CSV table of C-alpha atoms in Angstrom, one decimal:
chain,number,residue,atom,x,y,z
A,21,MET,CA,4.2,14.5,16.2
A,22,SER,CA,3.9,12.6,13.1
A,23,GLU,CA,7.1,11.0,11.5
A,24,PRO,CA,8.4,13.7,8.5
A,25,PHE,CA,8.5,12.2,4.9
A,26,ILE,CA,10.7,14.2,2.9
A,27,VAL,CA,10.5,14.4,-0.7
A,28,THR,CA,13.7,15.5,-2.4
A,29,GLY,CA,12.9,16.1,-6.0
A,30,GLN,CA,11.1,18.4,-7.7
A,31,LEU,CA,7.1,18.5,-7.6
A,32,HIS,CA,4.6,20.4,-10.1
A,33,ASP,CA,1.8,19.9,-8.1
A,34,GLN,CA,0.6,19.3,-4.1
A,35,THR,CA,-1.5,16.5,-5.0
A,36,LEU,CA,1.5,13.9,-3.6
A,37,LEU,CA,2.5,15.7,-0.3
A,38,LYS,CA,-1.6,15.7,0.5
A,39,THR,CA,-1.2,11.9,-0.2
A,40,ILE,CA,1.9,11.8,2.3
A,41,GLU,CA,-0.1,13.8,4.8
A,42,GLN,CA,-3.2,11.4,4.5
A,43,ALA,CA,-1.0,8.4,5.3
A,44,GLY,CA,0.0,9.8,8.2
A,45,PHE,CA,3.0,11.3,8.1
A,46,GLN,CA,4.3,15.5,8.4
A,47,ALA,CA,4.9,15.9,4.3
A,48,VAL,CA,8.1,18.0,4.1
A,49,HIS,CA,9.5,19.1,0.4
A,50,LEU,CA,12.8,19.9,-0.2
A,51,PRO,CA,14.3,19.6,-3.6
A,52,LEU,CA,18.1,19.1,-3.9
A,53,ILE,CA,18.4,20.1,-7.5
A,54,GLU,CA,16.7,23.1,-9.7
A,55,THR,CA,16.3,22.8,-13.0
A,56,ARG,CA,16.3,26.0,-15.7
A,57,PRO,CA,15.1,25.3,-19.3
A,58,LEU,CA,17.8,26.0,-21.9
A,59,THR,CA,17.0,27.8,-25.4
A,60,LEU,CA,17.5,25.7,-27.8
A,61,SER,CA,18.2,27.6,-31.8
A,62,GLU,CA,16.4,26.9,-35.2
A,63,VAL,CA,19.2,24.6,-36.4
A,64,GLU,CA,18.8,22.5,-33.6
A,65,ILE,CA,14.7,22.3,-32.8
A,66,ALA,CA,15.0,21.2,-37.0
A,67,ARG,CA,18.2,18.8,-36.5
A,68,ILE,CA,15.9,16.9,-33.4
A,69,THR,CA,12.6,17.5,-35.2
A,70,ALA,CA,14.0,15.8,-38.3
A,71,CYS,CA,14.1,12.2,-36.8
A,72,ASP,CA,11.7,9.7,-36.7
A,73,TRP,CA,11.3,9.5,-33.0
A,74,LEU,CA,11.7,12.0,-29.8
A,75,LEU,CA,12.3,10.4,-26.6
A,76,PHE,CA,12.1,12.4,-23.2
A,77,THR,CA,12.6,10.8,-20.1
A,78,SER,CA,11.7,13.8,-17.7
A,79,GLN,CA,8.4,16.2,-17.7
A,80,THR,CA,10.2,18.5,-16.8
A,81,ALA,CA,12.6,17.8,-20.5
A,82,VAL,CA,9.0,17.5,-22.2
A,83,HIS,CA,7.7,20.7,-21.2
A,84,ALA,CA,11.3,22.9,-22.0
A,85,PHE,CA,11.0,21.6,-25.6
A,86,PHE,CA,7.5,21.9,-26.5
A,87,ASP,CA,7.3,25.4,-25.0
A,88,GLN,CA,9.7,25.9,-27.9
A,89,LEU,CA,8.3,24.1,-30.5
A,90,GLU,CA,5.9,26.5,-33.2
A,91,THR,CA,5.3,23.7,-35.5
A,92,PRO,CA,3.8,20.2,-34.3
A,93,PHE,CA,6.3,17.0,-34.6
A,94,THR,CA,4.8,14.4,-36.9
A,95,GLY,CA,6.8,11.0,-35.2
A,96,LYS,CA,6.3,9.2,-33.0
A,97,PHE,CA,7.0,9.6,-29.1
A,98,ALA,CA,8.8,7.4,-26.7
A,99,VAL,CA,8.9,7.9,-23.2
A,100,VAL,CA,10.2,7.0,-19.9
A,101,GLY,CA,7.9,8.0,-17.1
A,102,SER,CA,4.2,7.7,-15.6
A,103,LYS,CA,5.1,12.0,-15.3
A,104,THR,CA,6.6,11.6,-18.4
A,105,GLU,CA,3.9,10.2,-20.3
A,106,LYS,CA,1.2,12.9,-18.4
A,107,ALA,CA,3.6,15.7,-19.8
A,108,LEU,CA,3.1,14.3,-23.3
A,109,GLN,CA,-0.3,14.1,-23.0
A,110,SER,CA,-0.7,17.8,-21.9
A,111,HIS,CA,0.6,18.9,-25.0
A,112,GLY,CA,-1.5,17.1,-27.3
A,113,TYR,CA,0.7,13.7,-28.0
A,114,GLU,CA,0.6,10.0,-27.1
A,115,ALA,CA,3.4,7.9,-26.6
A,116,SER,CA,4.3,5.4,-29.3
A,117,PHE,CA,6.5,3.4,-26.8
A,118,LYS,CA,7.4,3.5,-23.3
A,119,PRO,CA,9.6,0.8,-20.8
A,120,SER,CA,7.9,-1.4,-18.8
A,121,VAL,CA,10.1,-0.8,-16.2
A,122,TYR,CA,10.7,3.3,-15.9
A,123,SER,CA,14.2,3.2,-16.4
A,124,ALA,CA,17.0,4.3,-18.8
A,125,ASP,CA,18.4,0.7,-19.0
A,126,VAL,CA,15.3,-1.0,-19.7
A,127,PHE,CA,13.9,1.0,-22.1
A,128,VAL,CA,17.2,0.4,-24.1
A,129,GLU,CA,17.0,-3.3,-23.8
A,130,GLU,CA,12.8,-3.1,-24.6
A,131,TRP,CA,13.9,-1.0,-27.7
A,132,ASN,CA,17.1,-3.2,-29.1
A,133,ALA,CA,14.4,-6.1,-28.7
A,134,SER,CA,11.4,-4.2,-30.9
A,135,GLN,CA,12.5,-1.7,-33.1
A,136,PRO,CA,13.8,-1.4,-36.4
A,137,ASN,CA,17.8,-0.5,-36.3
A,138,ASP,CA,17.5,2.2,-39.0
A,139,CYS,CA,15.0,4.2,-37.4
A,140,ARG,CA,16.4,7.9,-35.9
A,141,VAL,CA,15.8,8.8,-32.3
A,142,GLY,CA,15.9,12.5,-31.0
A,143,PHE,CA,16.8,12.3,-27.1
A,144,VAL,CA,15.6,15.7,-25.7
A,145,LYS,CA,17.5,15.7,-22.1
A,146,GLY,CA,19.0,17.4,-19.7
A,147,ASN,CA,22.5,18.5,-18.7
A,148,LEU,CA,23.1,15.5,-16.2
A,149,ALA,CA,21.5,12.5,-18.1
A,150,LYS,CA,24.1,9.8,-18.2
A,151,PRO,CA,24.9,8.3,-21.8
A,152,THR,CA,23.2,5.5,-20.9
A,153,ILE,CA,20.2,6.4,-23.9
A,154,GLU,CA,23.2,7.4,-26.4
A,155,GLN,CA,25.5,4.3,-25.3
A,156,GLY,CA,22.9,1.7,-25.7
A,157,LEU,CA,20.5,2.3,-28.8
A,158,HIS,CA,21.3,0.2,-31.0
A,159,SER,CA,19.4,2.6,-33.2
A,160,SER,CA,21.0,6.1,-34.3
A,161,VAL,CA,20.4,9.0,-31.5
A,162,ASP,CA,20.5,12.3,-31.9
A,163,PHE,CA,20.2,15.0,-28.8
A,164,VAL,CA,19.5,18.0,-27.9
A,165,VAL,CA,19.8,19.3,-23.9
A,166,VAL,CA,16.7,21.1,-23.4
A,167,TYR,CA,17.6,22.3,-19.7
A,168,GLU,CA,20.4,22.1,-16.7
A,169,THR,CA,20.4,21.0,-12.9
A,170,THR,CA,22.0,22.5,-10.3
A,171,SER,CA,21.8,21.7,-6.6
A,172,VAL,CA,20.5,23.4,-4.1
A,173,PRO,CA,23.1,22.8,-0.8
A,174,GLN,CA,20.7,24.5,1.6
A,175,ASN,CA,18.6,22.3,2.0
A,176,VAL,CA,20.5,19.7,2.7
A,177,LEU,CA,21.6,21.8,5.7
A,178,THR,CA,18.0,21.8,6.7
A,179,ILE,CA,17.1,18.5,6.0
A,180,ASN,CA,20.1,17.5,8.1
A,181,ASP,CA,18.2,20.0,10.8
A,182,TRP,CA,14.8,17.5,10.8
A,183,ILE,CA,16.5,14.4,11.1
A,184,ALA,CA,18.6,15.8,14.1
A,185,GLN,CA,15.1,16.8,15.5
A,186,HIS,CA,13.2,13.9,15.2
A,187,HIS,CA,13.8,10.1,16.3
A,188,GLN,CA,13.1,8.7,12.4
A,189,VAL,CA,12.9,10.7,9.4
A,190,THR,CA,11.9,9.2,5.7
A,191,LEU,CA,13.6,10.3,3.0
A,192,VAL,CA,13.1,9.9,-0.7
A,193,PHE,CA,15.4,9.9,-3.3
A,194,VAL,CA,13.9,10.2,-6.8
A,195,SER,CA,17.6,10.6,-9.0
A,196,PRO,CA,21.6,10.0,-8.9
A,197,SER,CA,22.3,13.3,-9.1
A,198,ALA,CA,19.6,14.5,-6.2
A,199,VAL,CA,21.9,11.7,-3.9
A,200,ARG,CA,25.1,13.4,-5.1
A,201,SER,CA,24.2,16.9,-4.2
A,202,TYR,CA,23.0,15.5,-0.5
A,203,THR,CA,26.2,13.8,-0.3
A,204,GLN,CA,28.2,16.9,-1.3
A,205,ALA,CA,26.5,18.8,1.1
A,206,GLY,CA,27.5,16.7,3.6
A,207,GLY,CA,23.7,15.2,4.1
A,208,ALA,CA,23.3,13.1,7.0
A,209,ILE,CA,24.0,9.5,7.3
A,210,THR,CA,22.2,8.0,10.2
A,211,ASP,CA,20.6,4.3,10.8
A,212,HIS,CA,17.3,6.6,12.1
A,213,VAL,CA,16.2,7.6,8.4
A,214,ILE,CA,14.3,5.7,6.1
A,215,PHE,CA,16.1,5.9,3.1
A,216,CYS,CA,13.8,5.5,-0.5
A,217,ALA,CA,15.0,5.3,-3.6
A,218,ILE,CA,12.3,5.8,-6.4
A,219,GLY,CA,14.6,2.8,-8.9
A,220,HIS,CA,17.2,0.7,-8.9
A,221,ILE,CA,19.6,3.0,-10.5
A,222,THR,CA,19.0,6.1,-7.5
A,223,LYS,CA,19.3,2.7,-5.0
A,224,LYS,CA,22.5,2.1,-6.4
A,225,ALA,CA,23.7,5.5,-5.7
A,226,LEU,CA,22.3,5.7,-2.3
A,227,GLU,CA,24.2,2.3,-1.5
A,228,ASP,CA,27.1,3.7,-3.2
A,229,ALA,CA,26.9,6.9,-1.7
A,230,GLY,CA,27.1,4.8,1.8
A,231,MET,CA,23.3,4.3,2.6
A,232,THR,CA,21.0,1.7,3.5
A,233,VAL,CA,18.1,1.8,1.1
A,234,HIS,CA,14.9,0.5,3.4
A,235,VAL,CA,12.3,1.0,0.1
A,236,MET,CA,12.0,0.2,-3.4
A,237,PRO,CA,8.7,0.2,-4.9
A,238,GLU,CA,8.3,-1.6,-8.0
A,239,ARG,CA,6.9,0.6,-10.1
A,240,TYR,CA,9.2,3.2,-10.2
A,241,THR,CA,6.5,6.3,-9.4
A,242,LEU,CA,6.6,8.9,-6.3
A,243,GLU,CA,3.1,7.6,-5.7
A,244,ASP,CA,4.8,4.0,-5.3
A,245,VAL,CA,7.5,5.0,-3.3
A,246,VAL,CA,4.9,6.4,-0.6
A,247,ASN,CA,2.9,2.8,-0.7
A,248,ALA,CA,5.9,1.0,0.0
A,249,ARG,CA,7.0,3.3,2.6
A,250,LEU,CA,3.6,2.2,4.2
A,251,HIS,CA,3.9,-1.3,3.9
A,252,TYR,CA,7.4,-1.0,5.2
A,253,LYS,CA,8.4,-3.3,8.6
A,254,GLU,CA,10.9,-1.9,10.7
């Protein structure tokens, strides 16, 4: 039986799972967090759309926001992540700014080096987003919380079963919140799990929780995680 390749992040389509199967793994999707859109008030929408820029760091935030926006936004857009950019494009908009590495801390560094201090940034985010953006940008930042994230502890138990039944398992994490969900629910930490992180922030969360990160791609996308796993020398 082929090695299980478990993806713990949310997927908006099945393309990645097909890619994993074509690479010779057994694709398993067990998300460790779930998201629920939140309804914004007219006051919140008016306040955030009065900004010069709208910033999104997840495709979930993009869809949750534009599902509620009735009047087109006429300012500029900034994004973190290729999936976030594609989600923005699906609503008919293009990003005018994106970091060279798909990470909030890199976004802050490159934004501060290139954008004026007096512009106003509206950050559309989830409830568990770290304060990196608000605290780091030298521009004025306002924000709205457009979705909330909750843990799925039952999927951790299922992952533990997969680990117990196979001599090796590849396990992919795409966010620190997924790492927290895994550890809080008693996720197994053993030497026959190949732990993969989508980026350096998630890698640090895994290491802080006592896990050795074997795979992290140079480009922070799930597709690149799969490719990096294929080239990992055990």
